[in-house]
N, CA, C and O atoms as a MOPAC input file, in Angstrom:
PM7 MOZYME 1SCF
protein

 N     28.13000 1   106.20500 1   141.84100 1
 C     29.34400 1   105.52600 1   142.24800 1
 C     30.43700 1   105.67000 1   141.18100 1
 O     31.62300 1   105.76700 1   141.49800 1
 N     30.01700 1   105.68100 1   139.92600 1
 C     30.98600 1   105.81900 1   138.84400 1
 C     31.71700 1   107.16000 1   138.93500 1
 O     32.92600 1   107.23700 1   138.72000 1
 N     30.97100 1   108.20200 1   139.25400 1
 C     31.58700 1   109.52900 1   139.39100 1
 C     32.58300 1   109.54900 1   140.55300 1
 O     33.67000 1   110.11500 1   140.43800 1
 N     32.21100 1   108.94000 1   141.64500 1
 C     33.09700 1   108.86400 1   142.81200 1
 C     34.38900 1   108.13800 1   142.45100 1
 O     35.47900 1   108.58900 1   142.80100 1
 N     34.26600 1   107.02300 1   141.75600 1
 C     35.44300 1   106.25300 1   141.35900 1
 C     36.32300 1   107.06200 1   140.42100 1
 O     37.54700 1   107.06200 1   140.55300 1
 N     35.70200 1   107.75100 1   139.47700 1
 C     36.46500 1   108.58400 1   138.54000 1
 C     37.23500 1   109.66600 1   139.28700 1
 O     38.41300 1   109.89700 1   139.01500 1
 N     36.57200 1   110.32400 1   140.22300 1
 C     37.23200 1   111.38900 1   140.99100 1
 C     38.37900 1   110.84300 1   141.84700 1
 O     39.44500 1   111.45200 1   141.94200 1
 N     38.14500 1   109.70800 1   142.45400 1
 C     39.20200 1   109.10800 1   143.27300 1
 C     40.41800 1   108.78700 1   142.41800 1
 O     41.55700 1   108.94400 1   142.85800 1
 N     40.16900 1   108.33500 1   141.19600 1
 C     41.25800 1   107.97400 1   140.30300 1
 C     41.96700 1   109.20700 1   139.75200 1
 O     43.19500 1   109.28500 1   139.78000 1
 N     41.20200 1   110.15800 1   139.25900 1
 C     41.79300 1   111.31100 1   138.57300 1
 C     42.21900 1   112.43300 1   139.50400 1
 O     43.28200 1   113.02400 1   139.31300 1
 N     41.41700 1   112.73000 1   140.49600 1
 C     41.72400 1   113.85900 1   141.37200 1
 C     42.62700 1   113.45800 1   142.53900 1
 O     43.54300 1   114.19400 1   142.90800 1
 N     42.36200 1   112.29300 1   143.10900 1
 C     43.15100 1   111.85300 1   144.25600 1
 C     44.33700 1   110.99800 1   143.84300 1
 O     45.23100 1   110.74100 1   144.65000 1
 N     44.35000 1   110.55800 1   142.59400 1
 C     45.46800 1   109.78100 1   142.07600 1
 C     45.54000 1   108.35500 1   142.59400 1
 O     46.60600 1   107.74000 1   142.57400 1
 N     44.40900 1   107.82000 1   143.05900 1
 C     44.40200 1   106.46100 1   143.57600 1
 C     44.38300 1   105.44600 1   142.42400 1
 O     43.77900 1   105.69100 1   141.38000 1
 N     45.03500 1   104.33500 1   142.62500 1
 C     45.05100 1   103.26500 1   141.62600 1
 C     43.72700 1   102.50700 1   141.67500 1
 O     42.94600 1   102.65600 1   142.61500 1
 N     43.49100 1   101.70100 1   140.66000 1
 C     42.27800 1   100.89000 1   140.62600 1
 C     42.21400 1    99.97000 1   141.84800 1
 O     41.15700 1    99.79300 1   142.45300 1
 N     43.33900 1    99.40200 1   142.19100 1
 C     43.39300 1    98.49400 1   143.33700 1
 C     43.08000 1    99.23100 1   144.64300 1
 O     42.33100 1    98.72100 1   145.47500 1
 N     43.64400 1   100.41400 1   144.82400 1
 C     43.39200 1   101.19300 1   146.04000 1
 C     41.91000 1   101.55500 1   146.16100 1
 O     41.32500 1   101.47400 1   147.24100 1
 N     41.31500 1   101.95600 1   145.03600 1
 C     39.89400 1   102.31500 1   145.04100 1
 C     39.05000 1   101.07900 1   145.36200 1
 O     38.12100 1   101.14100 1   146.16700 1
 N     39.38000 1    99.97200 1   144.72900 1
 C     38.64600 1    98.72500 1   144.96100 1
 C     38.67600 1    98.34000 1   146.43500 1
 O     37.65800 1    97.93400 1   146.99500 1
 N     39.82300 1    98.46600 1   147.05200 1
 C     39.94800 1    98.12700 1   148.46500 1
 C     39.14400 1    99.08200 1   149.34500 1
 O     38.49200 1    98.64800 1   150.29400 1
 N     39.18800 1   100.38000 1   149.03600 1
 C     38.46300 1   101.36700 1   149.84500 1
 C     36.95100 1   101.19600 1   149.74100 1
 O     36.23100 1   101.36400 1   150.72600 1
 N     36.47000 1   100.85700 1   148.53000 1
 C     35.02900 1   100.76100 1   148.30800 1
 C     34.50400 1    99.32800 1   148.35900 1
 O     33.32000 1    99.07800 1   148.13000 1
 N     35.39200 1    98.40800 1   148.65900 1
 C     35.02000 1    96.99800 1   148.73500 1
 C     34.40800 1    96.51400 1   147.41200 1
 O     33.34300 1    95.89700 1   147.39700 1
 N     35.09400 1    96.80400 1   146.31900 1
 C     34.68000 1    96.39300 1   144.97700 1
 C     35.80300 1    95.58700 1   144.35100 1
 O     36.93000 1    95.58600 1   144.84700 1
 N     35.49400 1    94.90400 1   143.26700 1
 C     36.55300 1    94.19900 1   142.55400 1
 C     37.34100 1    95.21200 1   141.71800 1
 O     36.82300 1    96.25400 1   141.31700 1
 N     38.58100 1    94.87900 1   141.47400 1
 C     39.44000 1    95.75100 1   140.65700 1
 C     38.85200 1    95.89100 1   139.25200 1
 O     38.93600 1    96.95300 1   138.63700 1
 N     38.26600 1    94.82100 1   138.76100 1
 C     37.65100 1    94.83100 1   137.42800 1
 C     36.48800 1    95.83300 1   137.36600 1
 O     36.33900 1    96.55300 1   136.37800 1
 N     35.67500 1    95.87600 1   138.41100 1
 C     34.55000 1    96.82300 1   138.46300 1
 C     35.05900 1    98.25400 1   138.42700 1
 O     34.52100 1    99.09000 1   137.70100 1
 N     36.07900 1    98.53400 1   139.19500 1
 C     36.66100 1    99.87500 1   139.22400 1
 C     37.20900 1   100.23200 1   137.84600 1
 O     36.99300 1   101.33900 1   137.35500 1
 N     37.91400 1    99.29700 1   137.22700 1
 C     38.48700 1    99.53400 1   135.91200 1
 C     37.39100 1    99.85400 1   134.88700 1
 O     37.55100 1   100.75400 1   134.06200 1
 N     36.27900 1    99.11100 1   134.94500 1
 C     35.16200 1    99.35800 1   134.02500 1
 C     34.54800 1   100.73800 1   134.26300 1
 O     34.23100 1   101.45000 1   133.31100 1
 N     34.38100 1   101.11200 1   135.52900 1
 C     33.81500 1   102.42700 1   135.85300 1
 C     34.71300 1   103.55200 1   135.33800 1
 O     34.21900 1   104.53400 1   134.78300 1
 N     35.99500 1   103.41800 1   135.51300 1
 C     36.92900 1   104.44600 1   135.03300 1
 C     36.87700 1   104.51700 1   133.50300 1
 O     36.85600 1   105.60800 1   132.93500 1
 N     36.85600 1   103.36700 1   132.84200 1
 C     36.79700 1   103.34300 1   131.37100 1
 C     35.50200 1   103.96700 1   130.87000 1
 O     35.52100 1   104.74800 1   129.91800 1
 N     34.37800 1   103.63200 1   131.49700 1
 C     33.09700 1   104.22400 1   131.09100 1
 C     33.07800 1   105.72500 1   131.33600 1
 O     32.55800 1   106.48500 1   130.51900 1
 N     33.63700 1   106.14900 1   132.44700 1
 C     33.72000 1   107.58200 1   132.75000 1
 C     34.54000 1   108.31600 1   131.70300 1
 O     34.18200 1   109.41900 1   131.29000 1
 N     35.63400 1   107.71300 1   131.27400 1
 C     36.47700 1   108.34200 1   130.26000 1
 C     35.73800 1   108.45900 1   128.93400 1
 O     35.88600 1   109.45900 1   128.23200 1
 N     34.94400 1   107.45000 1   128.58000 1
 C     34.14700 1   107.52400 1   127.34600 1
 C     33.17200 1   108.69500 1   127.40600 1
 O     33.04200 1   109.46300 1   126.45200 1
 N     32.49500 1   108.81800 1   128.53400 1
 C     31.54100 1   109.91000 1   128.71700 1
 C     32.26500 1   111.24900 1   128.69700 1
 O     31.80000 1   112.19400 1   128.05900 1
 N     33.39200 1   111.33900 1   129.38300 1
 C     34.17500 1   112.57400 1   129.42800 1
 C     34.61200 1   112.99300 1   128.02700 1
 O     34.48700 1   114.16100 1   127.65800 1
 N     35.12100 1   112.04600 1   127.25500 1
 C     35.58900 1   112.34900 1   125.90300 1
 C     34.43900 1   112.76800 1   124.99900 1
 O     34.59300 1   113.68300 1   124.18900 1
 N     33.29300 1   112.11600 1   125.12400 1
 C     32.12500 1   112.48400 1   124.31800 1
 C     31.67300 1   113.89600 1   124.65500 1
 O     31.35800 1   114.68000 1   123.76000 1
 N     31.64000 1   114.22700 1   125.95800 1
 C     31.25300 1   115.58100 1   126.36800 1
 C     32.27600 1   116.60800 1   125.90500 1
 O     31.90900 1   117.69900 1   125.46900 1
 N     33.53100 1   116.27100 1   125.99500 1
 C     34.58000 1   117.18100 1   125.54900 1
 C     34.44300 1   117.45700 1   124.05800 1
 O     34.57500 1   118.59900 1   123.61900 1
 N     34.18000 1   116.42200 1   123.28900 1
 C     34.00300 1   116.58500 1   121.84300 1
 C     32.79100 1   117.46600 1   121.55900 1
 O     32.86900 1   118.38000 1   120.73800 1
 N     31.66800 1   117.19700 1   122.23400 1
 C     30.44700 1   117.98000 1   122.01700 1
 C     30.65500 1   119.44200 1   122.38400 1
 O     30.34700 1   120.33100 1   121.59100 1
 N     31.17700 1   119.69700 1   123.58200 1
 C     31.34500 1   121.07600 1   124.02600 1
 C     32.44800 1   121.78600 1   123.24800 1
 O     32.40000 1   123.00400 1   123.07700 1
 N     33.44100 1   121.03500 1   122.77600 1
 C     34.46400 1   121.63000 1   121.91500 1
 C     33.86800 1   122.11000 1   120.61200 1
 O     34.17200 1   123.21000 1   120.15000 1
 N     33.02100 1   121.28800 1   120.01800 1
 C     32.35200 1   121.68100 1   118.77800 1
 C     31.44400 1   122.87700 1   119.01700 1
 O     31.41300 1   123.81500 1   118.22100 1
 N     30.70600 1   122.83500 1   120.11600 1
 C     29.80500 1   123.93700 1   120.45900 1
 C     30.58900 1   125.23100 1   120.64600 1
 O     30.15900 1   126.28700 1   120.18200 1
 N     31.72500 1   125.15800 1   121.31500 1
 C     32.56000 1   126.34200 1   121.53300 1
 C     32.97500 1   126.95900 1   120.19800 1
 O     32.86900 1   128.17000 1   120.00800 1
 N     33.45000 1   126.11300 1   119.26800 1
 C     33.90800 1   126.64500 1   117.99300 1
 C     32.76000 1   127.18400 1   117.15200 1
 O     32.94900 1   128.14100 1   116.40100 1
 N     31.56800 1   126.59000 1   117.26000 1
 C     30.40700 1   127.11800 1   116.55500 1
 C     30.03400 1   128.49000 1   117.09100 1
 O     29.71600 1   129.39700 1   116.32200 1
 N     30.07100 1   128.64400 1   118.40200 1
 C     29.75900 1   129.94100 1   119.01700 1
 C     30.81800 1   130.96900 1   118.63000 1
 O     30.49300 1   132.11500 1   118.31900 1
 N     32.07000 1   130.56100 1   118.64900 1
 C     33.15700 1   131.46500 1   118.28200 1
 C     33.01600 1   131.90900 1   116.82600 1
 O     33.18300 1   133.08900 1   116.52000 1
 N     32.71200 1   130.97300 1   115.93000 1
 C     32.51900 1   131.31100 1   114.51800 1
 C     31.35000 1   132.26400 1   114.33300 1
 O     31.44200 1   133.21000 1   113.55100 1
 N     30.24400 1   132.02700 1   115.04700 1
 C     29.07400 1   132.89600 1   114.94900 1
 C     29.40900 1   134.30100 1   115.45100 1
 O     28.96500 1   135.29000 1   114.86900 1
 N     30.18500 1   134.38900 1   116.52000 1
 C     30.57000 1   135.69800 1   117.06300 1
 C     31.46000 1   136.44200 1   116.07200 1
 O     31.31900 1   137.65400 1   115.90200 1
 N     32.36300 1   135.73800 1   115.42700 1
 C     33.22500 1   136.37700 1   114.42900 1
 C     32.41400 1   136.84300 1   113.23300 1
 O     32.65700 1   137.93000 1   112.70900 1
 N     31.45100 1   136.03400 1   112.79000 1
 C     30.58900 1   136.42900 1   111.67200 1
 C     29.77600 1   137.65500 1   112.02500 1
 O     29.60900 1   138.55100 1   111.19900 1
 N     29.26300 1   137.70300 1   113.25800 1
 C     28.47300 1   138.84400 1   113.69000 1
 C     29.33300 1   140.10000 1   113.76700 1
 O     28.87000 1   141.18500 1   113.41800 1
 N     30.55900 1   139.96900 1   114.21200 1
 C     31.46200 1   141.11900 1   114.29800 1
 C     31.76000 1   141.65500 1   112.90300 1
 O     31.77700 1   142.86800 1   112.69400 1
 N     31.99500 1   140.75800 1   111.95000 1
 C     32.25900 1   141.18000 1   110.57600 1
 C     31.06600 1   141.92900 1   110.02200 1
 O     31.23700 1   142.95200 1   109.36000 1
 N     29.85200 1   141.44000 1   110.27900 1
 C     28.64800 1   142.08200 1   109.79700 1
 C     28.50400 1   143.45800 1   110.43100 1
 O     28.16000 1   144.41400 1   109.73600 1
 N     28.75300 1   143.58500 1   111.71400 1
 C     28.65000 1   144.86900 1   112.39500 1
 C     29.68900 1   145.84200 1   111.84800 1
 O     29.39000 1   147.02500 1   111.68500 1
 N     30.89300 1   145.37500 1   111.56300 1
 C     31.94500 1   146.23200 1   111.01800 1
 C     31.58000 1   146.75200 1   109.63100 1
 O     31.94100 1   147.87600 1   109.28100 1
 N     30.87700 1   145.95900 1   108.84600 1
 C     30.48800 1   146.37900 1   107.49900 1
 C     29.57500 1   147.60000 1   107.54200 1
 O     29.62000 1   148.44300 1   106.64600 1
 N     28.73800 1   147.69800 1   108.59400 1
 C     27.77400 1   148.77400 1   108.68200 1
 C     28.22400 1   149.92400 1   109.56900 1
 O     27.49600 1   150.90800 1   109.70500 1
 N     29.37600 1   149.83100 1   110.16300 1
 C     29.79900 1   150.91300 1   111.05100 1
 C     30.34600 1   152.07700 1   110.23400 1
 O     30.93400 1   151.90300 1   109.16700 1
 N     30.13200 1   153.24300 1   110.76700 1
 C     30.59000 1   154.46500 1   110.10900 1
 C     31.98400 1   154.80400 1   110.59800 1
 O     32.37200 1   154.43500 1   111.70700 1
 N     32.73100 1   155.50500 1   109.77100 1
 C     34.06500 1   155.90500 1   110.22700 1
 C     33.94900 1   156.87400 1   111.39000 1
 O     32.94400 1   157.57600 1   111.50500 1
 N     34.95000 1   156.92600 1   112.25200 1
 C     34.88900 1   157.84400 1   113.40200 1
 C     34.78400 1   159.29900 1   112.94200 1
 O     35.35400 1   159.69200 1   111.92400 1
 N     34.04800 1   160.07700 1   113.71100 1
 C     33.87400 1   161.50000 1   113.39200 1
 C     34.82200 1   162.30500 1   114.26400 1
 O     34.92000 1   162.10200 1   115.47400 1
 N     35.52000 1   163.23100 1   113.60300 1
 C     36.43100 1   164.10800 1   114.33400 1
 C     35.69900 1   165.40900 1   114.64600 1
 O     35.17200 1   166.07100 1   113.75200 1
 N     35.67600 1   165.76200 1   115.92700 1
 C     34.95900 1   166.96500 1   116.34800 1
 C     35.96600 1   167.88600 1   117.04300 1
 O     36.72400 1   167.46500 1   117.91600 1
 N     35.94700 1   169.15600 1   116.62800 1
 C     36.81100 1   170.13900 1   117.27300 1
 C     35.93500 1   171.10200 1   118.06000 1
 O     34.92800 1   171.60100 1   117.55700 1
 N     36.32500 1   171.35000 1   119.27900 1
 C     35.54100 1   172.22400 1   120.13500 1
 C     36.16900 1   173.61100 1   120.27100 1
 O     36.05900 1   174.23200 1   121.32800 1
 N     36.80700 1   174.09000 1   119.25100 1
 C     37.46100 1   175.40900 1   119.32200 1
 C     36.54200 1   176.46600 1   118.75400 1
 O     36.90200 1   177.64200 1   118.72100 1

C-alpha cells in the first residue's frame, strides 16, 4: 500500500488529501506513507549512487592498467 500511495503522489500528482479520500485512509496515514517512502528512496539512491561511483572508479583503474601494458600501434605497408 505504501508503494501505491507513493506512486499516486509522485507519478499522478495527487495530494495527500486526494489519496486519503480515494483509498479511504486518514490524511495522516497517507502523509506517513509518503514520508517513509521518501526515506527508503533516498537511502536507495545514496546506496546505488555510491555503488555507481565505485564501479566507475574500478573501470577507470582497469582501463589505466590495460593502457600501461598495451603496445604502440604497428604500421604495416602492403606495397
